[in-house]
CSV table of C-alpha atoms in Angstrom, one decimal:
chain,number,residue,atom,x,y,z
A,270,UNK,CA,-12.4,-68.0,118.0
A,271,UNK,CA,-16.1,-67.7,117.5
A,272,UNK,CA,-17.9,-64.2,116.5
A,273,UNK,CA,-19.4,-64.0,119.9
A,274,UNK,CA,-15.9,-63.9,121.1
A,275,UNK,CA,-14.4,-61.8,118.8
A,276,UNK,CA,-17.4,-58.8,119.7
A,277,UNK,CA,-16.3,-59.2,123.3
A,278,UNK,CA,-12.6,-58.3,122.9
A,279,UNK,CA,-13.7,-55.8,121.4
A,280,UNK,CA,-16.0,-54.0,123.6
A,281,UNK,CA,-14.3,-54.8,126.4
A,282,UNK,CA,-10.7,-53.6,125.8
A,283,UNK,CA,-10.2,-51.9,129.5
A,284,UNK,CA,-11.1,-53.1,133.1
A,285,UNK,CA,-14.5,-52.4,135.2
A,286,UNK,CA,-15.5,-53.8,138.1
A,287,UNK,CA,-18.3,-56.9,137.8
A,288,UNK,CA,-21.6,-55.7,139.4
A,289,UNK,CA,-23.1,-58.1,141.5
A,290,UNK,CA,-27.0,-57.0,141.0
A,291,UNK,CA,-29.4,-59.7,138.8
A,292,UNK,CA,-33.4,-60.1,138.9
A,293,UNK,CA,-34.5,-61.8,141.8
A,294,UNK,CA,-35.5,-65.0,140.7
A,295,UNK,CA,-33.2,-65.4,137.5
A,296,UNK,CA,-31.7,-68.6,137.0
A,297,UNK,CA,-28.4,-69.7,136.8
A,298,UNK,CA,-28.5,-69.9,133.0
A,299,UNK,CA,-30.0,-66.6,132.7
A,300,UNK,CA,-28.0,-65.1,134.8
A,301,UNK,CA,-25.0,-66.4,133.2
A,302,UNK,CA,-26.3,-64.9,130.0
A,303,UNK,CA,-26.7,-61.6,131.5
A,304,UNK,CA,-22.8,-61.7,132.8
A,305,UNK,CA,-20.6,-63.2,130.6
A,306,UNK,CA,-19.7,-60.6,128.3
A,307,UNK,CA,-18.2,-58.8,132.1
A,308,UNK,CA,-17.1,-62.1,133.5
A,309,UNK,CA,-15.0,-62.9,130.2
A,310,UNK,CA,-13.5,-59.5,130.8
A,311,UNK,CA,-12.5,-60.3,134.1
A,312,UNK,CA,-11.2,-63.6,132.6
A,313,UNK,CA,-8.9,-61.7,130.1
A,314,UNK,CA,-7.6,-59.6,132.7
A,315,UNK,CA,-6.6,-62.7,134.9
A,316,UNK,CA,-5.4,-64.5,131.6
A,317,UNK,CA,-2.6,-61.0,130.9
A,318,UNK,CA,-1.7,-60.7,134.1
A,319,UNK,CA,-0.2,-64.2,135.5
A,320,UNK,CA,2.1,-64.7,138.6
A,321,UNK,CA,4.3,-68.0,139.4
A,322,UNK,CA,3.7,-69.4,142.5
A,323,UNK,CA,4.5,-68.0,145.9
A,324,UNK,CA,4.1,-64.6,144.1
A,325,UNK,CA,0.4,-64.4,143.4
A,326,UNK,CA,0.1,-60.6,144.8
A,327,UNK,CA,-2.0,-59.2,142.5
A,328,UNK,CA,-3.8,-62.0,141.1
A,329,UNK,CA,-5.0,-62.5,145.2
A,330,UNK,CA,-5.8,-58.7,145.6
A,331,UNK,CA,-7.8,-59.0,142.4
A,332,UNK,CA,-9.5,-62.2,143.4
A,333,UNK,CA,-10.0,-60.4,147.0
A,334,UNK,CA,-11.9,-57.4,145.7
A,335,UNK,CA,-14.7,-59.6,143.8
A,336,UNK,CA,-15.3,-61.2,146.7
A,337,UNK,CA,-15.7,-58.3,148.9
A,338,UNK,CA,-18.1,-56.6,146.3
A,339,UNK,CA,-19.9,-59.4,146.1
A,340,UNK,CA,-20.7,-59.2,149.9
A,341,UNK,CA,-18.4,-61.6,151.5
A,342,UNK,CA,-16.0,-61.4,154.7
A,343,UNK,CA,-12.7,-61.6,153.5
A,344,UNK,CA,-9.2,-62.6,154.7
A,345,UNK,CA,-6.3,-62.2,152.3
A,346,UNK,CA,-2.7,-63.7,153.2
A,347,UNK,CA,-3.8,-67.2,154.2
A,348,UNK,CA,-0.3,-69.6,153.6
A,349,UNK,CA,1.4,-66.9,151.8
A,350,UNK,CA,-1.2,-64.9,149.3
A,351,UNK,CA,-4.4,-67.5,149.7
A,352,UNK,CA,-7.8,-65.7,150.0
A,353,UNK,CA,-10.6,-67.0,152.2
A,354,UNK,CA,-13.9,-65.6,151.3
A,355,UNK,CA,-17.3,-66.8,153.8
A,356,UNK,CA,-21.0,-65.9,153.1
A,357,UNK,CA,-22.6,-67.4,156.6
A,358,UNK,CA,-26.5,-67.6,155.4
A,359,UNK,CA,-28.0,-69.3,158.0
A,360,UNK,CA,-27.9,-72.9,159.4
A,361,UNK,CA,-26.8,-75.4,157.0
A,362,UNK,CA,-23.6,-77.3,155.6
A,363,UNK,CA,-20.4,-75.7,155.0
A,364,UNK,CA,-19.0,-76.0,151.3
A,365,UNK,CA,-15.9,-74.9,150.2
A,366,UNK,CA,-14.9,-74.1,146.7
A,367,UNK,CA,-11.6,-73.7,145.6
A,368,UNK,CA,-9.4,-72.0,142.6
A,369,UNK,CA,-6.0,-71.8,141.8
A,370,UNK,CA,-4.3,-68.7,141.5
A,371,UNK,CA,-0.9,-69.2,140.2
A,372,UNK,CA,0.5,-69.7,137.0
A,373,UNK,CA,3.4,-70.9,135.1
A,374,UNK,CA,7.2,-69.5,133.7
A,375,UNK,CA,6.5,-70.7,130.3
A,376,UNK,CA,6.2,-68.0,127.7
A,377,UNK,CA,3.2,-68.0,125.7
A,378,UNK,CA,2.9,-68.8,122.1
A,379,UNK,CA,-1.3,-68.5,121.4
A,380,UNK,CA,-1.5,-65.6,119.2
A,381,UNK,CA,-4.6,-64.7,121.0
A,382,UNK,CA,-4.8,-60.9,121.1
A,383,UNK,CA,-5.0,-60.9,124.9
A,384,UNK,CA,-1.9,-63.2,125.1
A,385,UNK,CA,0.6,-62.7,128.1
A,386,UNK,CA,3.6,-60.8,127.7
A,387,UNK,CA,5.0,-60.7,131.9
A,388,UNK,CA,8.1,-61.9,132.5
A,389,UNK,CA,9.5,-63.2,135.6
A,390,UNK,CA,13.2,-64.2,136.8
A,391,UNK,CA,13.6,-67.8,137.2
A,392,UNK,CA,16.1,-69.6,139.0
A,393,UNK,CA,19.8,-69.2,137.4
A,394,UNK,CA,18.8,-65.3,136.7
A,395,UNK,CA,17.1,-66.5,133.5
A,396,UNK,CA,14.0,-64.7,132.2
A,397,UNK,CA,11.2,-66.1,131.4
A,398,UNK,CA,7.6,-65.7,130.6
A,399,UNK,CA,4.6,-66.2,132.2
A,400,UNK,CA,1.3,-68.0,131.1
A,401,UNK,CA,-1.7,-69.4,132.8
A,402,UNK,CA,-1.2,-72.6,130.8
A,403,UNK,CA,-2.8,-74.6,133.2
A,404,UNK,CA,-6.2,-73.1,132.8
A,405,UNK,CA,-6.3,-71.1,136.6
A,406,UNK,CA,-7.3,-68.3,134.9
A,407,UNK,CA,-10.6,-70.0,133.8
A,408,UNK,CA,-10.9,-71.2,137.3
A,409,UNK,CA,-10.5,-68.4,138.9
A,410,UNK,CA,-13.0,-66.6,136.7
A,411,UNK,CA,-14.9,-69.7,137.5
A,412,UNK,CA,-15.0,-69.4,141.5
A,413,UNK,CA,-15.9,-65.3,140.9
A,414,UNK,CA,-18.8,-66.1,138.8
A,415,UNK,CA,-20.3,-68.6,141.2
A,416,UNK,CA,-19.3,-66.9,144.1
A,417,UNK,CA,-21.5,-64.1,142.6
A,418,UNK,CA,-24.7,-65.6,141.5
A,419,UNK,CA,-24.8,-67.1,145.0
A,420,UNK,CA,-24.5,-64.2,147.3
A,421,UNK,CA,-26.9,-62.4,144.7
A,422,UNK,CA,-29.5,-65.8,145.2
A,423,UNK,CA,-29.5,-66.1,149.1
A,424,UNK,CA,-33.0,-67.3,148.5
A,425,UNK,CA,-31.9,-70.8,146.8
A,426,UNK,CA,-29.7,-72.1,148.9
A,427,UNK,CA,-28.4,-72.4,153.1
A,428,UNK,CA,-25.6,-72.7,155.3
A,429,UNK,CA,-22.1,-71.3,154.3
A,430,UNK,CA,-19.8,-70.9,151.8
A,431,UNK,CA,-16.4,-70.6,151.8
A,432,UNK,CA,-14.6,-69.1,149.3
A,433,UNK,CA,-10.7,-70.2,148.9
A,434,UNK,CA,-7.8,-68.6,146.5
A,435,UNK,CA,-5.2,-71.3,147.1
A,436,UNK,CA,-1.5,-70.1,145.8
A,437,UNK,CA,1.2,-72.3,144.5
A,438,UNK,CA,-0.4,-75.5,143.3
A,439,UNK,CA,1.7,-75.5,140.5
A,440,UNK,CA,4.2,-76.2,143.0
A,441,UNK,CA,2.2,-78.6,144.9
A,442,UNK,CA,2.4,-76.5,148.2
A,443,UNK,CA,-0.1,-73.9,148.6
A,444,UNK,CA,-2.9,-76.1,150.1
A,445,UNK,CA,-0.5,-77.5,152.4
A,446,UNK,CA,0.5,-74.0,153.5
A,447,UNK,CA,-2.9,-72.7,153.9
A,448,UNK,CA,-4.2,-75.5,156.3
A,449,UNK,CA,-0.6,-75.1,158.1
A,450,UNK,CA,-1.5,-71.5,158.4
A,451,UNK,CA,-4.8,-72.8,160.3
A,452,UNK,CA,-7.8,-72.8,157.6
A,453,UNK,CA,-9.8,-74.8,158.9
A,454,UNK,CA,-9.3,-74.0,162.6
A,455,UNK,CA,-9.4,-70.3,162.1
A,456,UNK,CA,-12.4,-69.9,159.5
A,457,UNK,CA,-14.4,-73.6,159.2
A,458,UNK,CA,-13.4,-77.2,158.1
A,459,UNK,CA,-16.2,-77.6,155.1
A,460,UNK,CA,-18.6,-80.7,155.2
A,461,UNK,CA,-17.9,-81.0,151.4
A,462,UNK,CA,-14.7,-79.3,149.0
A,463,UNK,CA,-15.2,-79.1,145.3
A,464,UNK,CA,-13.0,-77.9,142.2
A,465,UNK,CA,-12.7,-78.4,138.9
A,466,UNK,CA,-9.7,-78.5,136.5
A,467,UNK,CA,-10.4,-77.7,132.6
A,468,UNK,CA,-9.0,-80.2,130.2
A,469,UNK,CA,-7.4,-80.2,127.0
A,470,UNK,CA,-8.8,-82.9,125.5
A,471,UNK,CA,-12.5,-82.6,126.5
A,472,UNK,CA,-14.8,-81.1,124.6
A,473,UNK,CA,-16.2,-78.0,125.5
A,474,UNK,CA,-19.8,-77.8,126.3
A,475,UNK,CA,-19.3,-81.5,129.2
A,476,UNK,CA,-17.9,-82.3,131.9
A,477,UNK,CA,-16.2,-85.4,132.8
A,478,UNK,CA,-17.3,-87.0,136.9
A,479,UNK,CA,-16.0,-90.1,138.9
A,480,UNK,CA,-15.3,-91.2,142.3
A,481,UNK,CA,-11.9,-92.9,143.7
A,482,UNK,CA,-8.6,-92.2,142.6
A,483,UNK,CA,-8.3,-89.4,140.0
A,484,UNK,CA,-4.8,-88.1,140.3
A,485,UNK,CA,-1.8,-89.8,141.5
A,486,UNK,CA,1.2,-89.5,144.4
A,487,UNK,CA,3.7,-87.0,142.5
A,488,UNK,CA,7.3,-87.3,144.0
A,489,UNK,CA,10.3,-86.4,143.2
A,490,UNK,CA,14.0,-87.7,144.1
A,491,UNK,CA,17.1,-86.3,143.0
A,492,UNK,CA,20.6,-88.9,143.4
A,493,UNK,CA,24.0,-87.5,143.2
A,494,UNK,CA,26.3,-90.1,142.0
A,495,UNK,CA,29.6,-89.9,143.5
A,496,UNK,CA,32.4,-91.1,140.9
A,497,UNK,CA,36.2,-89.9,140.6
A,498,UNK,CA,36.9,-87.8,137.7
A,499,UNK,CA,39.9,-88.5,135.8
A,500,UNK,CA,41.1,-88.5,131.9
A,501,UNK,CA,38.8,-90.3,129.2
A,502,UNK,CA,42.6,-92.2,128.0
A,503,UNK,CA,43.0,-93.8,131.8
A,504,UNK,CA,39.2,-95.0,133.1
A,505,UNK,CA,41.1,-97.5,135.2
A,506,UNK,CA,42.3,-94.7,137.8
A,507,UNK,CA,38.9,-92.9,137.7
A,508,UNK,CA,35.6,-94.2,139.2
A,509,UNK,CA,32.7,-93.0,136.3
A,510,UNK,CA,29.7,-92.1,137.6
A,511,UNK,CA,28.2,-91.8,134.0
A,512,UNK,CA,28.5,-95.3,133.8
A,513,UNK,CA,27.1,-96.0,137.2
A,514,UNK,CA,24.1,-93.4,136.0
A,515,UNK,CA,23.7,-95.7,132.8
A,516,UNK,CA,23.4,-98.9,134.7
A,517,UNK,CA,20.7,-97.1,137.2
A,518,UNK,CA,18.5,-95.9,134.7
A,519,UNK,CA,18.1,-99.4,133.3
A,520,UNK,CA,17.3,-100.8,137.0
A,521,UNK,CA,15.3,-98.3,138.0
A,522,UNK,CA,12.5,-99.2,135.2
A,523,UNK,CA,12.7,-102.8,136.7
A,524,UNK,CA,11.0,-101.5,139.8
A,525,UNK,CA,8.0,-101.6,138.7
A,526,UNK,CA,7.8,-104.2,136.0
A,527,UNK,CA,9.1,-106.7,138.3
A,528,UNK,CA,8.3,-105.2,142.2
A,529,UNK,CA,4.8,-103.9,141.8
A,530,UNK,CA,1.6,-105.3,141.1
A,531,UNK,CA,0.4,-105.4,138.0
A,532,UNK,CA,-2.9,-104.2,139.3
A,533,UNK,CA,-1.4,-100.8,140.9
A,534,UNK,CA,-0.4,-97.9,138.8
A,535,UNK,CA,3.2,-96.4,138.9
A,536,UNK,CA,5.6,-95.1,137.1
A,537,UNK,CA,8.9,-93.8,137.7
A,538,UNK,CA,10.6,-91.0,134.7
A,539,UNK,CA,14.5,-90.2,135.2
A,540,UNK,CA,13.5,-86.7,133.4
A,541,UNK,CA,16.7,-85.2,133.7
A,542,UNK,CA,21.0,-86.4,133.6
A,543,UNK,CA,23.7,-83.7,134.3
A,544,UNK,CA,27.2,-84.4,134.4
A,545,UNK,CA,30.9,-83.4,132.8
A,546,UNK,CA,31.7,-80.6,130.8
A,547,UNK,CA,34.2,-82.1,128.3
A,548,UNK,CA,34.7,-84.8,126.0
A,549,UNK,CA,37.9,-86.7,127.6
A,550,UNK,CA,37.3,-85.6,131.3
A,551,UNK,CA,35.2,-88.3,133.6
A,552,UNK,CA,33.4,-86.3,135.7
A,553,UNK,CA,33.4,-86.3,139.8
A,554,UNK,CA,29.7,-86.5,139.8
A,555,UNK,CA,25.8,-87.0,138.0
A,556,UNK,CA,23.3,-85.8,139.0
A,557,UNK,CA,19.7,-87.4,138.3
A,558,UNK,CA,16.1,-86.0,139.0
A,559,UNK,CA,13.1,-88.7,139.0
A,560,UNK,CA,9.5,-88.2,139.4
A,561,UNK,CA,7.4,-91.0,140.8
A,562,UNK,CA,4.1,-91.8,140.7
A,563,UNK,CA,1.6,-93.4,142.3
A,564,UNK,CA,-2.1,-94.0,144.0
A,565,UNK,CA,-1.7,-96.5,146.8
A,566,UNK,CA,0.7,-95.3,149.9
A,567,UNK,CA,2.0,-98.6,149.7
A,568,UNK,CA,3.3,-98.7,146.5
A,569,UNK,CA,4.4,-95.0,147.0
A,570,UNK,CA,6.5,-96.7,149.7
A,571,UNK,CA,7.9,-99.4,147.9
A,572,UNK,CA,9.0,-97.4,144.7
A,573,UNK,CA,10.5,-94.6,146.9
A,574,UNK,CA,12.6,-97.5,149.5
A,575,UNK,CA,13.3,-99.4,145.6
A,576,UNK,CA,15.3,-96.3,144.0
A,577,UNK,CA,17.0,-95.6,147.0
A,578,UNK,CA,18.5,-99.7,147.5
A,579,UNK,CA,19.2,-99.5,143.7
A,580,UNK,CA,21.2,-96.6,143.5
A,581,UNK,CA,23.1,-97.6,146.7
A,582,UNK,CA,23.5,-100.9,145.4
A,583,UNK,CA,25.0,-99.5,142.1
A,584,UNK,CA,27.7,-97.0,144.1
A,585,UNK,CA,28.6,-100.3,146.2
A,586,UNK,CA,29.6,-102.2,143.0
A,587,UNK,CA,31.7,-99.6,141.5
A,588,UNK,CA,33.6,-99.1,145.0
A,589,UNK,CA,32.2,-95.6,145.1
A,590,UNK,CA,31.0,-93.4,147.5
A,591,UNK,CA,27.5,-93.5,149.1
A,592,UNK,CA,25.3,-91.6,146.9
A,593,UNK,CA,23.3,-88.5,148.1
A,594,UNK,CA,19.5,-89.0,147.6
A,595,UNK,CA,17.2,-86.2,148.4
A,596,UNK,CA,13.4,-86.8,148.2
A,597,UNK,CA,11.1,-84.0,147.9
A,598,UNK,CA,7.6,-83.9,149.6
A,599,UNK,CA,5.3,-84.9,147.3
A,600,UNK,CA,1.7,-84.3,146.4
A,601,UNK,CA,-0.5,-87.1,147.8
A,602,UNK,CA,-3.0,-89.0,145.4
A,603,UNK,CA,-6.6,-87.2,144.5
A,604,UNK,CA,-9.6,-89.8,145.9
A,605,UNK,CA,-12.9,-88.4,144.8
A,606,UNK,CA,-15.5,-89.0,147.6
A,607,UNK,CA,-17.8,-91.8,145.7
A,608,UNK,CA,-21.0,-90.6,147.3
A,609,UNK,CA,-20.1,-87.2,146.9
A,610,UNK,CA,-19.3,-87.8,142.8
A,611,UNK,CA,-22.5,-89.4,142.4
A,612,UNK,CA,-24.8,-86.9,143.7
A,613,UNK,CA,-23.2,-84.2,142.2
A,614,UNK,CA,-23.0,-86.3,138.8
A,615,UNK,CA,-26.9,-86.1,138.8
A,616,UNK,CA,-26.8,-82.8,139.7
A,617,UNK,CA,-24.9,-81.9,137.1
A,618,UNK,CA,-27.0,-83.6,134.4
A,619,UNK,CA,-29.6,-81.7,135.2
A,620,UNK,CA,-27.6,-78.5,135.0
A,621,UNK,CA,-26.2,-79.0,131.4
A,622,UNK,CA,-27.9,-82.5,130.6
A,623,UNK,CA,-26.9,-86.1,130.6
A,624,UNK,CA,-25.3,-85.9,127.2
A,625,UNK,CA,-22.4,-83.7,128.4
A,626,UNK,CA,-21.6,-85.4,131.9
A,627,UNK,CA,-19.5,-88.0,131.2
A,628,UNK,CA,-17.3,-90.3,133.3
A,629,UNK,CA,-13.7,-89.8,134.2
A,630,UNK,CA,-10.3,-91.5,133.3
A,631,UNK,CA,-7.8,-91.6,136.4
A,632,UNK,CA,-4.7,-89.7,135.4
A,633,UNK,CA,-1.2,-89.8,136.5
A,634,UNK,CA,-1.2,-85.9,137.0
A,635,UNK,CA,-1.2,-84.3,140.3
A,636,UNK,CA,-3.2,-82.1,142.2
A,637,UNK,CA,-3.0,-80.7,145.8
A,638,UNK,CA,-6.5,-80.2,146.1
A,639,UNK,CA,-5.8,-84.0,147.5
A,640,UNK,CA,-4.6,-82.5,150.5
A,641,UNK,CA,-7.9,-81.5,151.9
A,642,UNK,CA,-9.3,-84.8,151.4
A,643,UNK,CA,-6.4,-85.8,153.2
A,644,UNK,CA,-7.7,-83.4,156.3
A,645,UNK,CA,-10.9,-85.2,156.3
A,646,UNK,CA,-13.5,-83.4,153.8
A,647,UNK,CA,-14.9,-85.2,151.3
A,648,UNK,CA,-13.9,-83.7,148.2
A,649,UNK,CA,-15.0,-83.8,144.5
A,650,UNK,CA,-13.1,-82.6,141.8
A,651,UNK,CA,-14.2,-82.8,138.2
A,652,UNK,CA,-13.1,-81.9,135.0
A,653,UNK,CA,-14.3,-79.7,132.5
A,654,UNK,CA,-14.1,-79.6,128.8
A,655,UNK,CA,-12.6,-76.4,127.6
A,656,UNK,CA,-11.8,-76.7,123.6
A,657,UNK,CA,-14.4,-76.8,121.5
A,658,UNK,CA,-15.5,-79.5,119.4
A,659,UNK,CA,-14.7,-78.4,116.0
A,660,UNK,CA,-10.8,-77.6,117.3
A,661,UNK,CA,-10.6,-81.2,118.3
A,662,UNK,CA,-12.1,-82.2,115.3
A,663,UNK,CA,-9.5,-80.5,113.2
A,664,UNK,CA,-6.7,-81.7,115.7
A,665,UNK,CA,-7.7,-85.1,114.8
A,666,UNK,CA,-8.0,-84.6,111.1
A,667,UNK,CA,-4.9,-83.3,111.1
A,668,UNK,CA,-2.8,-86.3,112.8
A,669,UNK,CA,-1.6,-84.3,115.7
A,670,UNK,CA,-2.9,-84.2,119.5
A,671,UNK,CA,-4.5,-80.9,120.8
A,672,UNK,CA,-1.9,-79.0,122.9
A,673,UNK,CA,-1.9,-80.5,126.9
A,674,UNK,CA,-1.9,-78.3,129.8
A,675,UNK,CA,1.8,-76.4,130.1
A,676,UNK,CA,2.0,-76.4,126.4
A,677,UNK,CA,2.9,-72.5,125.2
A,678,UNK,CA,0.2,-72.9,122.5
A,679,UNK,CA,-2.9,-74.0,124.9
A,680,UNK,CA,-5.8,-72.2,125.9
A,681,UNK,CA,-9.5,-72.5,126.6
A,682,UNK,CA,-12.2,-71.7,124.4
A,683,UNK,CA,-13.8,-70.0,127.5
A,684,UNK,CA,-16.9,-68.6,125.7
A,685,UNK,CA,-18.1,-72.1,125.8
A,686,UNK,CA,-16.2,-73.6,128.6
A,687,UNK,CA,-16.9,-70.6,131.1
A,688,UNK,CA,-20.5,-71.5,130.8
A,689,UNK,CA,-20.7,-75.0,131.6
A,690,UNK,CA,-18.3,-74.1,134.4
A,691,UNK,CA,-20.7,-71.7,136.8
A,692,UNK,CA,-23.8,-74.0,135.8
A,693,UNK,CA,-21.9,-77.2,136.6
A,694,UNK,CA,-20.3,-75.6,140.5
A,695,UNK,CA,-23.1,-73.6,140.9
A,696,UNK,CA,-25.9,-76.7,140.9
A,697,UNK,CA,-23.0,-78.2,143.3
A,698,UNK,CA,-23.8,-76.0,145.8
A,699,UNK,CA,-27.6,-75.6,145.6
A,700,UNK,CA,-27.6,-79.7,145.3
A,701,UNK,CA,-25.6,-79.5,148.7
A,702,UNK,CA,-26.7,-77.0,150.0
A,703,UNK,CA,-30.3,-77.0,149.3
A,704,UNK,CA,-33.6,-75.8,151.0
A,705,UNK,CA,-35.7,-77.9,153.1
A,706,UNK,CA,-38.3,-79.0,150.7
């Protein structure tokens, strides 16, 4: 934790509202300057107090009150607890920028002095804790801080912007529930949507940009073997579906060694095998869970009818019953507009300098900020270094990988990441939304 750092947890051990007043004319670096220490205070605040999805109450009312200060009309419970904020100033392109709210039942292990300690009831009636170990808390902060300098700069920039708290994307189902619940119909369907997701193993200080497929199809399948139990000392009078389970495991990682192209990214992970409860009892059942993923919808397709012939084909040559296979809506793959990437790529070089934009890896992550490219607006999002240089530096020198998103031990070095964040979505908007010259 740097010095700079340290002074602000210090001065700001208790909550105040943001203020929303600059110098006319600052610019975004300035300005920046000027807010941090109160925008980092917000971020703590957001980083202590984290809510799973679906239950993102006060994180939404927290998120809803910047936004009205700030000058914006707001409507709160949009698909469940999503915020939609506009700022209509004057004739021009509609952009929508988006944040996260929710976080995730893990229990955080930082150390940091501001580390959570909420719990939450997961399912079973266990109890759990609660971290923003995604980094939604630095995007949230993110969206607030932009939001501000923009309807504090009316000058610099046209049209309107809109504003979105999206809930549950950890679950992959908050953007779908927001546009169910009308968002584009009932406020405006944006000409451009842009995000951006912090990474763990960027540097802090760049950004990483690219058009195309960033993020893959996530779905998930869950088979219930059928068997029939029986003792351990007589498997002739029993039908094992442990055995069947064994034998589908190994299949299933044929499907895409041997049924996909080379050329086209999948994978399929059985990440989870229940069954019995004792050692000489065959059980009546096994149950499996699978993710799969993807990019193409044709490939999604083809693994997703694959798993389901296999593990019928398995049940058929043990005599058993049909199995039960249960596929989960999935997340569709992340396509980066192309055009879209490239100008803000430039855009953002001349925010933070060609040095720290760099280009992007596709991952086989997901993201349901897909879905509203899906709906027809070109999106972008990019990713954003968020531990700093000397942390990686160490990681590496000490054999070990920094912690990834979800870990318990990850978080942001958001003095420096926070930064790079509002300067990078802020030249976004005055790129696309920019005065007639």
């Amino acid at each position: 934790m740097t010095s700079r750092l340290r002074y602000t947890f210090a001065v700001v051990l208790c909550f105040h509202g943001l203020t929303t007043h600059s110098v006319h004319g600052q610019s975004p670096d300035q300005w920046i300057e000027q807010h941090l220490p109160e925008l980092t205070q917000a971020y703590i605040w957001f980083h202590q107090n984290p809510e799973v999805s679906f239950a993102e109450k006060e994180t939404a009312a927290k998120f809803s009150m910047y936004l009205k200060e700030a000058g914006y009309d707001v409507t709160t419970d949009v698909g469940g607890h999503g915020v939609v904020g506009l700022m209509r100033n004057g004739d021009g392109p509609t952009v929508m920028l988006r944040t996260d709210l929710d976080a995730l039942p893990v229990k955080e292990q930082t150390a940091l002095p501001f580390a959570s300690k909420k719990t939450v009831e997961a399912a079973g009636g266990i109890t759990t804790g609660i971290m923003h170990a995604c980094g939604h808390d630095v995007h949230i902060t993110n969206v607030i801080g932009t939001a501000q300098y923009l309807a504090s700069h009316r000058d610099q920039w046209h049209g309107t912007l809109m504003v979105i708290g999206q809930p549950a994307e950890e679950r992959g189902a908050g953007a779908q529930a927001m546009l169910d619940d009308g968002l584009f119909e009932r406020f405006a369907k944006p000409d451009y949507a842009v995000a951006l997701h912090v990474g763990s193993d960027i540097a802090a200080g760049t950004v990483t940009v690219a058009g195309g497929f960033m993020l893959a199809n996530v779905d998930s399948v869950d088979i219930t073997l059928k068997g029939r139990g029986g003792h351990g000392s007589a498997p002739q009078t029993t039908v094992d579906p442990i055995a069947m389970a064994a034998l589908l495991i190994v299949d299933l990682q044929t499907i895409v060694s041997r049924e996909i192209a080379a050329t086209s990214p999948a994978v399929v992970t059985v990440g989870s095998i229940h069954a019995g409860s004792k050692h000489n009892i065959i059980p009546d059942e096994c149950h499996l869970q699978l993710t799969i993923r993807s990019y193409d919808d044709q490939t999604r397709e083809t693994l997703l009818a694959s798993i389901q012939r296999k593990a019928n084909a398995i049940s058929t040559s043990f005599r058993a019953e049909k199995p039960e296979i249960k596929i989960g809506e999935g997340t569709p793959a992340l396509e980066n507009d192309d055009e879209l990437a490239g100008r803000l790529a430039k855009a953002f070089a001349e925010a933070i300098g060609t040095e720290n934009v760099l280009p992007s890896e596709p991952s086989m992550g997901g993201e349901d900020f897909s879905r509203y490219g899906r709906a027809g607006v070109p999106i972008l999002m990019y990713r954003l270094g968020a531990v700093s240089q000397e942390r990686l530096d160490r990681f590496k020198q000490l054999g070990v990988s920094p912690p990834s998103l979800h870990s318990a031990t990850f978080y942001p070095d958001i003095d420096r990441a926070l930064p790079v964040a509002m300067k990078t979505m802020i030249a976004a908007v005055l790129e696309l939304c920019q005065l007639t010259k």
